[in-house]
C-alpha cells in the first residue's frame, strides 16, 4: 500500500491547477453545456423568444435527408483524408528513415505545412487551383482536362480532400518517423540477412511494429477531418457548389450562422461532440497496447 | 560450411578510419573469436563480413567467392545479434521460419527444420509463444535457432551472451561450444570478454584500435603474447607490468629495489643495456623461503575467493600495486613481507617503445 504523504495544507496546489480548470470551464464545459441547452430549444424567426422542445431538434435531424447526405459525405471525406495523408506520410517517413545525407533539411521541409493555419492552407490551394488564375488549373487545361471546382462538385470535394490531407501529412510524418526510429535497427538487419528485400522488410517488420502509431494516427486523422477542416472548407469552397462539400462541421456553421436555425445547429454540434468523445474513448482504451522489443 | 578470408580489410566512416587493414584466414568449420576492448572495431569487422556495412578497402571472401558487393542475403550467412533482434510480433515458430519462407522452402520442409532446431535447442514447447513471453536464455536460443534452420555457410555472433546473467552466460557458453562441435559450421564470434574468448575459440583475433594485434590459439596468446596489449588483455587478473632494464650481457632483468631476475634460454643478449617492460602473470608468482633470489612483496590487501587468494602489494618502491594469485586460502596482514619467485620461462619482456614482445 502506498503511504500517505503529509504536506502542510497549502493553497498552492489549488492555485496551480486553477488556470487549467478555468480554461476548461470557459472554453469547453460552458460552451458545451450551452450547446446541449440550445439543442433543446427552438427560437422564433426574429430571435425574440425561444421554446423548450425536448428532443424535437434531434428527431428532426435524424429524419432529415440532407443531414444524412452530409453525414455520408463527411465519412467519405474523412476516410479519404485519413487514407491519403497517412499513406503519403508513411511513404515519406520510410524514405526519411533510410536517407542519411540531407535528412535534416528534408525533415524540416516536411514539417512546415503543419505550421500553416487551415485558412491559409485553404487559400493556398484555392489559388493554385483557381479556374481562371491557378497554375494547376491552367496546366490541367493544357492537358485537356477541364477544371472548375466552383461548378463541379466532385472536383470541389477532391480539392478539399487534397488540401486537408496535405496539411495533416506533417503531423503524421513526425509520428511515423519517431515510431520507425524507435524500432531497433537490428530487426531490419536481421530480416535483411534472412533474405528480405527493403519492401518486404517494411511490410513484414516495420509496418506491423508501427501498428500502435498507425492506430493512434488513424483516430487523430478522423478527428481532424471531422472537426478541424472547417477553415479549409470555408476558404476553398464554402460548402459549395450546391452543398457538394458541406461536411458536418461546416453544416453546423451554415445552419446556425447563415440559416439562423440555432436549435438545429446546436443539435448537430452535440452529435459531433458525441462522436469525438467516442473516438477519444476508443483511443484511450487501445493506446495501452504497446509493442515490446 | 566455408572458409572466410579477409585481405587487408579497411573501414572508414566518412574520413575517419576505424579498421586499419585486417587480414586473416578462417578455416572451414573453425570457431574464431574476435576479442578486444569496447569500441575497438569488433562489431564493424563482423558487420562487414555480414554485409551490413560497406567495405571501404580490401577483400572479403566466403567460400572462395568475393562478397564485397553482395547483399547480406546473398552471402549465405546467419547472425545472432546482441539484443537477439527477434521479431516481436511473430511467434517463435515464425521467427525461425521467416528466412525459410523467403527462400521458398515448402511447408513440410520448414516445419521439419524448425522442429529439428527446436529439439536441438530445447525449445519444443515454446514454438507458439511470442518473444516477450520468453526468458533471456530462451530468447538467446531462438536467435540461435533462427540461424541454424537456414544451414548457412557461416555463423556470425555479436556479443550474444552479454545480456545474460553470469550463471546463464557460463551455461550458454558451454551449449554454444557443444552446438559448434555438432554442426561444425564456420563461426565468427565477437566479444569483449576474454574469458568467453578463451573458452570458446579455436583461435582468437585480438583487436586493438582497429588493428589486429595478434591472431592465435588461446594458449599461444596466453603463453606467448605478441604485444604488451595482448599480454594485458588476455588473462584474469591482468598481467603485472614493471619497468626494468636488461643487463649489459643480456642475462638479467634489473628492476627497482635491487631485484634481479635471471632470464631463460640464454637471456636476450641483443637487447643488453636496453630499457624494457617486464610482464609477469599473477598466477606465476610462488612463495618461497627467503633467499638471495627472492622478490620481496609488501602486502597491501588481500581478497580471499575460496579457491584462491588474490594478494595486492608492492615491490620496494615500484609505483602501482602488483597482483599475485595464490591457490588456497591465505590470511596475510597488511605490511606482511612475502618472499616470491618466478620461473624463468614465465617472464615476458616487452619493448618499452613499441610494446612488441622481445
Ligand atoms: N556509423 C558509424 N559512424 C561513425 N563511426 C562509427 C560508426 N559505427 C561505429 N563507429 C566507430 O567505429 C569504432 C568501432 O566501433 P564498433 O565496431 O562498434 O566497436 P566494438 O564493437 O568493438 O565495441 C568506434 O570508435 C565507433 O565510434
Ligand atoms: Mg560491438
XYZ file of C-alpha atoms and ligand atoms in Angstrom:
679
model
C 0.000 0.000 0.000
C 1.143 3.486 -0.727
C 1.983 5.534 2.280
C 0.125 8.762 2.641
C 2.364 11.725 2.346
C 1.664 14.522 4.714
C 2.035 18.026 3.435
C 1.093 21.101 5.303
C -2.238 22.223 3.906
C -1.363 24.873 1.382
C -3.425 26.731 -1.222
C -0.582 26.447 -3.697
C -1.655 23.210 -5.464
C -5.132 24.607 -5.973
C -3.688 27.835 -7.277
C -1.529 25.923 -9.722
C -4.397 23.951 -11.246
C -6.762 26.920 -11.311
C -5.749 28.274 -14.744
C -6.233 24.864 -16.349
C -9.597 24.397 -14.702
C -10.681 27.898 -15.698
C -9.673 27.314 -19.299
C -11.538 24.008 -19.370
C -14.643 25.612 -17.917
C -14.630 28.710 -20.105
C -13.677 27.077 -23.372
C -15.146 23.640 -23.038
C -17.635 22.953 -20.253
C -19.521 26.227 -20.635
C -19.908 26.242 -24.434
C -20.654 22.514 -24.418
C -23.445 22.906 -21.901
C -24.702 25.918 -23.825
C -24.829 23.786 -26.962
C -26.664 20.991 -25.189
C -29.129 23.506 -23.752
C -29.580 25.218 -27.116
C -30.204 21.925 -28.826
C -33.339 21.506 -26.744
C -34.806 24.883 -27.771
C -36.486 26.297 -30.826
C -36.093 30.005 -31.460
C -38.603 32.007 -33.464
C -37.590 33.688 -36.686
C -36.860 37.041 -35.059
C -34.897 35.636 -32.135
C -37.348 37.175 -29.708
C -38.347 34.134 -27.746
C -37.438 30.504 -27.575
C -39.441 27.472 -26.704
C -38.338 24.332 -24.945
C -38.983 21.382 -27.268
C -37.078 18.468 -25.664
C -35.563 16.248 -28.376
C -37.535 17.599 -31.296
C -34.423 19.091 -32.858
C -32.697 15.705 -32.839
C -35.729 13.910 -34.199
C -35.909 16.413 -36.998
C -32.184 15.998 -37.636
C -32.279 12.231 -37.884
C -35.183 12.295 -40.283
C -33.589 14.918 -42.479
C -32.218 13.520 -45.734
C -29.898 16.476 -46.261
C -28.284 15.789 -42.903
C -27.755 12.138 -43.792
C -26.220 13.116 -47.090
C -23.862 15.416 -45.270
C -23.037 12.575 -42.869
C -22.170 10.260 -45.729
C -20.134 12.977 -47.402
C -18.217 13.529 -44.180
C -17.473 9.831 -43.824
C -16.155 9.718 -47.387
C -14.197 12.916 -46.862
C -12.592 11.858 -43.601
C -11.717 8.343 -44.708
C -10.103 9.654 -47.885
C -8.235 12.364 -45.972
C -7.050 9.848 -43.380
C -6.039 7.318 -46.022
C -4.279 9.830 -48.245
C -2.410 11.695 -45.526
C -1.459 8.543 -43.625
C -0.290 6.827 -46.781
C 1.773 9.742 -48.011
C 3.241 10.373 -44.565
C 4.182 6.714 -44.200
C 5.950 6.757 -47.546
C 7.812 9.957 -46.708
C 8.775 8.715 -43.253
C 10.084 5.446 -44.679
C 12.240 7.471 -47.057
C 13.432 9.819 -44.314
C 14.331 6.842 -42.148
C 16.572 5.465 -44.889
C 18.393 8.530 -46.130
C 21.309 9.890 -44.180
C 22.526 12.847 -46.202
C 20.319 15.943 -46.152
C 17.975 14.259 -43.710
C 17.565 17.347 -41.531
C 16.584 19.616 -44.414
C 14.203 17.005 -45.737
C 12.530 16.665 -42.353
C 12.269 20.403 -41.782
C 10.625 20.952 -45.152
C 8.148 18.218 -44.420
C 7.178 19.742 -41.101
C 6.405 23.193 -42.474
C 2.840 22.591 -43.701
C 1.845 21.840 -40.130
C 2.725 25.379 -39.117
C 0.336 26.817 -41.720
C -3.108 27.830 -40.430
C -6.010 25.895 -42.024
C -7.498 29.000 -43.634
C -4.146 29.958 -45.129
C -3.616 26.409 -46.368
C -7.078 26.533 -47.906
C -6.389 29.883 -49.571
C -3.131 28.488 -50.945
C -4.869 25.542 -52.567
C -7.702 27.703 -53.765
C -5.277 29.959 -55.623
C -3.297 27.115 -57.104
C -6.485 25.519 -58.423
C -8.373 28.710 -59.245
C -10.180 28.037 -62.572
C -9.106 31.375 -64.047
C -5.820 32.196 -62.273
C -4.475 28.943 -60.819
C -1.371 27.345 -62.209
C -2.532 23.769 -61.761
C -5.921 24.553 -63.293
C -4.033 26.078 -66.214
C -1.840 23.013 -66.610
C -4.840 20.696 -66.395
C -6.468 22.796 -69.066
C -3.404 22.370 -71.242
C -3.709 18.617 -70.771
C -7.265 18.814 -71.938
C -8.873 18.435 -68.522
C -11.497 20.989 -67.680
C -11.051 22.069 -64.075
C -13.640 24.163 -62.334
C -14.282 23.298 -58.743
C -16.766 26.139 -58.479
C -19.158 24.276 -60.725
C -18.110 20.670 -60.434
C -18.990 19.188 -57.028
C -16.663 16.195 -57.346
C -13.735 18.407 -58.212
C -14.555 20.633 -55.261
C -14.581 17.581 -52.994
C -11.271 16.364 -54.402
C -9.743 19.768 -53.809
C -10.661 19.996 -50.142
C -9.547 16.394 -49.674
C -6.148 17.267 -51.125
C -5.851 20.458 -49.108
C -6.899 18.804 -45.859
C -4.613 15.807 -46.408
C -1.656 17.971 -47.340
C -1.898 19.847 -44.100
C -2.068 16.707 -41.992
C 0.868 14.937 -43.613
C 3.469 16.704 -41.448
C 1.804 15.645 -38.245
C 1.548 12.022 -39.374
C 5.076 12.114 -40.738
C 6.523 13.166 -37.395
C 4.777 10.363 -35.536
C 5.638 7.749 -38.139
C 9.270 8.790 -38.216
C 9.528 8.720 -34.423
C 7.840 5.322 -34.439
C 10.229 3.964 -37.041
C 13.260 5.239 -35.254
C 12.123 3.504 -32.088
C 12.296 0.159 -33.896
C 15.767 -1.292 -33.301
C 17.895 -1.278 -36.465
C 18.939 -4.824 -35.740
C 15.417 -6.062 -36.547
C 15.549 -4.891 -40.140
C 19.157 -6.023 -40.360
C 18.176 -9.483 -39.171
C 15.420 -9.538 -41.778
C 17.891 -8.425 -44.451
C 20.175 -11.315 -43.541
C 17.161 -13.647 -43.527
C 16.685 -12.665 -47.154
C 14.046 -9.925 -47.177
C 14.327 -7.005 -49.583
C 13.537 -3.422 -48.471
C 9.834 -3.507 -49.403
C 9.257 -6.887 -47.815
C 11.092 -5.777 -44.670
C 8.807 -2.789 -44.498
C 5.586 -4.790 -44.824
C 6.510 -7.700 -42.580
C 8.593 -5.996 -39.905
C 8.306 -2.212 -39.802
C 4.624 -1.787 -40.606
C 3.304 -4.349 -38.097
C 5.510 -2.864 -35.397
C 4.175 0.594 -36.218
C 0.574 -0.506 -35.744
C 0.043 1.279 -32.395
C 1.250 4.511 -34.021
C -0.908 3.910 -37.080
C -3.963 3.282 -34.944
C -3.353 6.400 -32.888
C -2.890 8.463 -36.039
C -5.958 6.973 -37.676
C -8.129 8.205 -34.820
C -6.369 11.561 -34.750
C -6.835 11.987 -38.504
C -10.512 11.162 -38.383
C -10.947 13.660 -35.564
C -9.012 16.173 -37.634
C -11.047 15.562 -40.787
C -14.304 15.752 -38.866
C -13.630 18.880 -36.867
C -10.556 20.831 -37.816
C -11.132 21.187 -41.528
C -13.649 23.981 -41.161
C -11.095 26.626 -42.116
C -10.101 24.781 -45.275
C -13.668 24.268 -46.442
C -14.521 27.839 -45.612
C -11.603 29.225 -47.604
C -11.873 26.903 -50.605
C -15.498 26.079 -51.318
C -17.745 27.483 -48.589
C -19.524 24.131 -48.697
C -20.443 24.552 -52.349
C -21.136 24.086 -55.157
C -24.708 23.281 -54.184
C -23.660 21.764 -50.862
C -21.318 19.260 -52.508
C -18.616 19.887 -49.922
C -20.834 20.631 -46.959
C -19.342 18.345 -44.348
C -20.881 18.124 -40.885
C -18.763 20.743 -39.160
C -19.427 23.191 -41.986
C -23.137 22.435 -41.870
C -23.172 23.384 -38.178
C -21.848 26.774 -39.144
C -24.072 27.156 -42.203
C -27.301 26.209 -40.470
C -26.536 28.145 -37.323
C -24.906 31.351 -38.507
C -26.227 31.667 -42.040
C -29.534 29.822 -41.754
C -30.046 31.016 -38.156
C -31.513 27.692 -37.083
C -29.767 27.806 -33.721
C -31.552 24.828 -32.199
C -30.872 22.562 -35.168
C -27.279 23.707 -35.414
C -26.765 23.084 -31.694
C -28.223 19.600 -32.038
C -25.713 18.917 -34.828
C -22.821 20.063 -32.706
C -23.987 17.849 -29.860
C -23.893 14.902 -32.274
C -20.363 15.877 -33.325
C -19.372 16.162 -29.680
C -20.671 12.650 -29.045
C -18.604 11.370 -31.969
C -15.391 12.972 -30.767
C -15.945 11.674 -27.244
C -16.482 8.153 -28.580
C -13.326 8.346 -30.689
C -11.336 9.604 -27.726
C -12.580 6.792 -25.521
C -11.632 4.223 -28.180
C -8.266 5.871 -28.459
C -7.575 5.685 -24.726
C -8.747 2.098 -24.432
C -6.494 0.740 -27.144
C -3.488 3.010 -26.995
C -2.310 0.948 -23.994
C -1.303 -1.838 -26.350
C 2.390 -1.242 -26.746
C 4.967 -3.246 -28.644
C 7.866 -4.622 -26.682
C 11.177 -5.047 -28.485
C 30.375 -24.569 -44.472
C 33.103 -22.449 -45.853
C 36.400 -20.726 -45.463
C 36.313 -16.985 -44.754
C 39.241 -14.867 -45.885
C 39.877 -11.225 -45.018
C 42.509 -9.468 -47.101
C 43.663 -6.114 -45.753
C 40.116 -5.094 -44.878
C 39.688 -1.378 -44.136
C 36.663 0.526 -42.903
C 36.297 4.300 -42.782
C 33.286 6.343 -41.706
C 33.446 9.465 -43.907
C 37.070 10.481 -43.188
C 37.733 8.532 -40.004
C 39.350 5.171 -40.490
C 38.234 2.754 -37.787
C 39.580 -0.543 -39.170
C 43.133 -0.305 -40.426
C 43.647 -3.325 -42.619
C 42.907 -6.703 -41.089
C 43.961 -9.906 -42.812
C 43.271 -13.454 -41.753
C 42.056 -16.791 -42.996
C 39.342 -18.542 -41.070
C 39.350 -22.240 -41.825
C 36.286 -24.247 -42.749
C 34.498 -25.322 -39.566
C 36.676 -23.208 -37.317
C 35.299 -21.275 -34.340
C 37.148 -17.987 -34.283
C 36.669 -15.271 -31.693
C 37.273 -11.602 -32.326
C 38.094 -10.072 -28.977
C 39.098 -6.607 -27.845
C 38.028 -3.742 -25.630
C 34.788 -1.895 -26.266
C 34.949 0.436 -29.275
C 37.951 -1.231 -30.904
C 36.017 -2.167 -34.042
C 34.953 -5.786 -33.468
C 31.335 -5.265 -34.483
C 32.424 -3.285 -37.517
C 34.524 -6.198 -38.771
C 31.679 -8.629 -38.202
C 29.147 -6.371 -39.874
C 31.389 -6.017 -42.913
C 31.503 -9.797 -43.182
C 27.706 -9.872 -42.834
C 27.251 -7.190 -45.469
C 25.583 -4.726 -43.113
C 28.434 -2.238 -43.540
C 30.152 -1.316 -46.794
C 33.753 -2.412 -47.066
C 35.951 0.634 -47.637
C 39.029 -1.280 -48.727
C 40.348 -4.808 -49.092
C 38.577 -8.024 -49.978
C 36.362 -10.440 -48.095
C 35.889 -13.925 -49.479
C 33.398 -16.500 -48.301
C 33.831 -19.991 -49.709
C 36.134 -18.653 -52.392
C 33.709 -16.001 -53.616
C 34.454 -12.293 -53.226
C 31.439 -10.919 -51.354
C 32.336 -7.215 -51.187
C 29.456 -6.225 -53.441
C 26.936 -8.837 -52.313
C 23.813 -8.074 -50.293
C 23.627 -9.754 -46.864
C 21.015 -12.205 -48.114
C 23.277 -13.398 -50.913
C 26.213 -14.169 -48.646
C 24.630 -17.234 -47.070
C 25.493 -16.187 -43.538
C 23.410 -16.011 -40.382
C 23.896 -13.662 -37.472
C 22.979 -13.562 -33.792
C 22.678 -10.010 -32.507
C 23.485 -8.742 -29.039
C 19.807 -7.883 -28.421
C 18.772 -11.067 -30.311
C 16.689 -8.976 -32.764
C 13.777 -11.405 -32.596
C 10.702 -10.201 -34.470
C 8.481 -9.157 -31.536
C 5.182 -9.621 -33.351
C 5.889 -13.149 -34.544
C 5.775 -16.444 -32.692
C 8.931 -18.409 -32.065
C 7.990 -20.687 -34.947
C 7.527 -17.794 -37.348
C 10.726 -16.144 -36.175
C 12.604 -19.258 -37.189
C 10.557 -19.820 -40.344
C 10.842 -16.237 -41.655
C 14.077 -16.806 -43.558
C 12.988 -20.211 -44.817
C 9.735 -18.837 -46.247
C 11.722 -16.161 -48.057
C 13.934 -18.850 -49.511
C 10.844 -20.610 -50.829
C 11.087 -23.787 -48.813
C 7.979 -25.954 -48.790
C 5.673 -26.015 -45.770
C 6.707 -29.521 -44.706
C 10.398 -28.815 -45.079
C 10.030 -25.635 -42.988
C 8.153 -27.443 -40.263
C 10.671 -30.248 -40.208
C 13.650 -27.914 -39.988
C 12.119 -25.736 -37.288
C 11.097 -28.771 -35.230
C 14.561 -30.202 -35.535
C 16.206 -26.958 -34.420
C 13.682 -26.595 -31.601
C 14.548 -30.053 -30.391
C 18.254 -29.363 -30.557
C 17.807 -26.139 -28.570
C 15.149 -27.424 -26.164
C 12.514 -25.041 -27.452
C 9.857 -27.640 -28.274
C 7.093 -26.368 -26.034
C 7.679 -22.724 -26.856
C 7.032 -22.547 -30.589
C 3.707 -20.750 -30.211
C 4.978 -18.088 -27.843
C 5.910 -14.530 -28.643
C 9.451 -13.409 -27.789
C 8.242 -11.264 -24.877
C 6.922 -14.403 -23.190
C 10.403 -15.945 -23.100
C 13.272 -15.682 -20.636
C 16.610 -14.220 -21.686
C 18.174 -17.640 -22.179
C 15.240 -18.849 -24.268
C 15.346 -15.770 -26.490
C 19.015 -16.422 -26.995
C 18.198 -19.963 -28.098
C 15.516 -18.762 -30.505
C 18.049 -16.389 -32.052
C 20.365 -19.376 -32.445
C 17.536 -21.426 -33.888
C 16.783 -18.797 -36.483
C 20.375 -19.170 -37.694
C 20.535 -22.946 -37.541
C 17.413 -23.675 -39.617
C 18.866 -21.926 -42.637
C 22.005 -24.091 -42.578
C 24.180 -21.186 -43.681
C 27.840 -21.322 -44.592
C 28.915 -19.065 -41.725
C 27.542 -18.144 -38.294
C 28.240 -14.659 -37.016
C 27.768 -13.739 -33.361
C 27.924 -10.206 -31.970
C 28.278 -10.428 -28.194
C 25.320 -12.813 -27.985
C 25.725 -13.605 -24.294
C 26.341 -10.157 -22.888
C 22.690 -9.563 -21.946
C 22.509 -12.692 -19.799
C 23.317 -13.003 -16.120
C 26.645 -14.515 -15.133
C 25.430 -18.040 -14.443
C 23.367 -18.341 -17.603
C 26.270 -16.930 -19.579
C 28.537 -19.761 -18.466
C 25.854 -22.316 -19.277
C 25.090 -20.873 -22.722
C 28.799 -20.668 -23.471
C 29.068 -24.380 -22.945
C 25.970 -25.038 -25.059
C 27.327 -22.884 -27.868
C 30.561 -24.810 -27.865
C 28.738 -28.152 -27.900
C 26.478 -26.949 -30.684
C 29.511 -25.984 -32.720
C 31.068 -29.387 -32.198
C 27.877 -30.940 -33.559
C 27.222 -28.664 -36.502
C 30.820 -27.770 -37.405
C 29.760 -24.564 -39.155
C 32.423 -21.894 -39.564
C 31.717 -19.413 -36.764
C 32.927 -15.898 -36.093
C 32.175 -14.727 -32.612
C 32.677 -11.214 -31.260
C 33.095 -10.498 -27.574
C 34.853 -8.095 -25.252
C 35.039 -10.769 -22.575
C 38.400 -12.502 -22.704
C 37.212 -15.448 -20.607
C 34.465 -16.100 -23.136
C 37.014 -15.754 -25.912
C 39.489 -18.165 -24.313
C 36.883 -20.828 -23.585
C 35.033 -20.701 -26.923
C 37.579 -20.020 -29.597
C 39.738 -22.392 -31.578
C 41.644 -19.231 -32.385
C 41.382 -15.634 -31.237
C 41.881 -12.390 -33.119
C 42.807 -9.719 -30.608
C 41.862 -6.284 -31.926
C 43.076 -3.011 -30.524
C 42.031 0.317 -32.002
C 41.034 -1.159 -35.328
C 44.102 -3.287 -35.911
C 44.707 -6.984 -35.264
C 47.308 -7.197 -32.501
C 47.683 -10.945 -32.608
C 45.978 -13.989 -34.029
C 46.452 -17.358 -32.400
C 45.118 -20.142 -30.242
C 44.078 -19.252 -26.685
C 47.150 -20.957 -25.257
C 49.503 -19.197 -27.672
C 48.083 -15.852 -26.654
C 48.371 -16.752 -23.010
C 51.853 -18.191 -23.112
C 53.420 -16.016 -25.801
C 51.518 -12.751 -26.068
C 52.916 -10.903 -29.066
C 52.475 -7.438 -27.608
C 52.097 -5.791 -24.247
C 48.473 -5.055 -25.147
C 47.633 -8.710 -25.716
C 49.534 -9.677 -22.573
C 47.478 -7.246 -20.516
C 44.189 -8.124 -22.181
C 44.333 -11.918 -22.014
C 44.312 -13.463 -18.556
C 42.489 -12.544 -15.398
C 43.563 -10.943 -13.150
C 45.624 -8.988 -15.665
C 49.368 -9.398 -16.082
C 51.654 -7.180 -13.953
C 53.966 -4.832 -15.816
C 57.144 -3.397 -14.318
C 59.805 -1.136 -15.761
C 63.223 -2.732 -15.916
C 66.436 -2.687 -17.868
C 68.443 -5.511 -19.280
C 71.959 -6.066 -18.000
C 74.850 -5.495 -20.470
C 75.295 -9.223 -21.048
C 71.573 -9.696 -21.573
C 71.286 -12.345 -18.865
C 69.391 -10.349 -16.249
C 66.479 -8.008 -15.948
C 67.206 -5.384 -13.300
C 64.364 -3.635 -11.537
C 63.978 -1.015 -8.875
C 64.646 -2.167 -5.332
C 67.588 -4.298 -6.368
C 65.511 -7.018 -7.905
C 67.417 -9.150 -10.367
C 65.583 -11.675 -12.493
C 67.610 -14.283 -14.353
C 66.332 -14.690 -17.896
C 65.640 -18.028 -19.533
C 67.174 -19.587 -22.630
C 70.464 -17.708 -22.557
C 68.831 -14.340 -21.988
C 68.434 -11.633 -24.619
C 71.986 -10.533 -25.398
C 70.856 -8.462 -28.401
C 68.947 -6.174 -26.054
C 71.703 -5.740 -23.454
C 71.510 -2.380 -21.678
C 68.027 -1.555 -23.024
C 65.033 -0.195 -21.149
C 62.192 -2.754 -21.238
C 58.950 -3.729 -19.600
C 58.757 -6.957 -17.665
C 55.430 -8.768 -17.556
C 54.559 -11.453 -15.025
C 51.153 -13.054 -14.611
C 49.664 -13.010 -11.095
C 49.378 -16.799 -11.037
C 53.074 -17.318 -11.810
C 54.418 -15.984 -8.531
C 55.373 -18.563 -5.907
C 56.014 -18.034 -2.215
C 59.467 -19.380 -1.324
C 61.783 -19.475 1.650
C 63.589 -16.180 1.748
C 66.801 -16.314 -0.285
C 69.079 -14.110 -2.378
C 66.904 -14.582 -5.493
C 63.585 -13.707 -3.859
C 61.491 -10.655 -4.662
C 60.048 -9.133 -1.509
C 56.408 -8.108 -1.750
C 54.928 -5.845 0.922
C 51.270 -6.815 1.222
C 48.730 -4.032 0.829
C 45.494 -6.022 0.990
C 44.098 -9.430 0.048
C 40.908 -10.751 -1.493
C 40.064 -14.288 -0.458
C 37.934 -16.032 -3.072
C 37.992 -19.525 -1.569
C 39.680 -21.487 -4.323
C 42.431 -18.918 -4.436
C 43.550 -15.692 -2.873
C 44.486 -12.508 -4.661
C 47.176 -10.503 -2.920
C 47.895 -6.871 -3.798
C 51.207 -5.360 -2.736
C 54.381 -3.518 -3.723
C 57.992 -4.413 -4.529
C 60.219 -1.916 -2.713
C 59.205 1.392 -4.234
C 57.650 0.330 -7.535
C 54.688 2.508 -8.447
C 51.255 0.889 -8.545
C 50.072 -2.318 -6.977
C 51.313 -5.747 -8.048
C 48.725 -8.514 -8.145
C 49.556 -12.075 -7.272
C 47.281 -15.044 -7.196
C 47.913 -17.931 -4.856
C 45.974 -21.172 -4.703
C 44.027 -21.892 -1.500
C 43.178 -19.565 1.326
C 45.823 -17.308 2.828
C 45.458 -14.738 5.558
C 48.134 -12.060 5.235
C 48.067 -8.949 7.345
C 48.819 -5.751 5.567
C 52.566 -4.887 5.595
C 53.487 -8.574 5.717
C 56.600 -9.223 3.628
C 56.308 -12.145 1.209
C 59.406 -13.579 -0.474
C 58.406 -14.550 -4.025
C 59.990 -16.121 -7.049
C 59.004 -16.634 -10.655
C 60.060 -19.402 -13.023
C 62.365 -18.021 -15.695
C 60.136 -19.238 -18.507
C 57.198 -17.253 -17.144
C 58.872 -13.879 -17.523
C 57.696 -11.828 -20.511
C 59.783 -8.973 -21.851
C 58.358 -6.165 -23.995
C 59.968 -3.286 -25.822
C 59.222 -0.115 -23.886
C 58.666 1.931 -27.040
C 56.711 -0.386 -29.311
C 55.218 -2.826 -26.813
C 56.416 -5.708 -29.006
C 57.494 -8.933 -27.395
C 61.260 -9.442 -27.064
N 28.068 4.552 -38.032
C 29.231 4.976 -37.525
N 29.704 6.204 -37.825
C 30.878 6.623 -37.329
N 31.656 5.914 -36.502
C 31.259 4.693 -36.156
C 30.020 4.155 -36.633
N 29.860 2.903 -36.122
C 30.953 2.689 -35.342
N 31.790 3.746 -35.363
C 33.076 3.848 -34.662
O 33.843 2.738 -35.011
C 34.569 2.268 -33.901
C 34.331 0.797 -33.724
O 33.012 0.566 -33.364
P 32.464 -0.903 -33.078
O 32.855 -1.782 -34.193
O 31.029 -0.801 -32.773
O 33.260 -1.312 -31.761
P 33.098 -2.590 -30.837
O 32.060 -3.471 -31.427
O 34.444 -3.193 -30.799
O 32.712 -2.087 -29.479
C 34.141 3.099 -32.705
O 35.141 4.039 -32.445
C 32.889 3.774 -33.170
O 32.793 5.049 -32.599
Mg 30.152 -4.039 -30.611
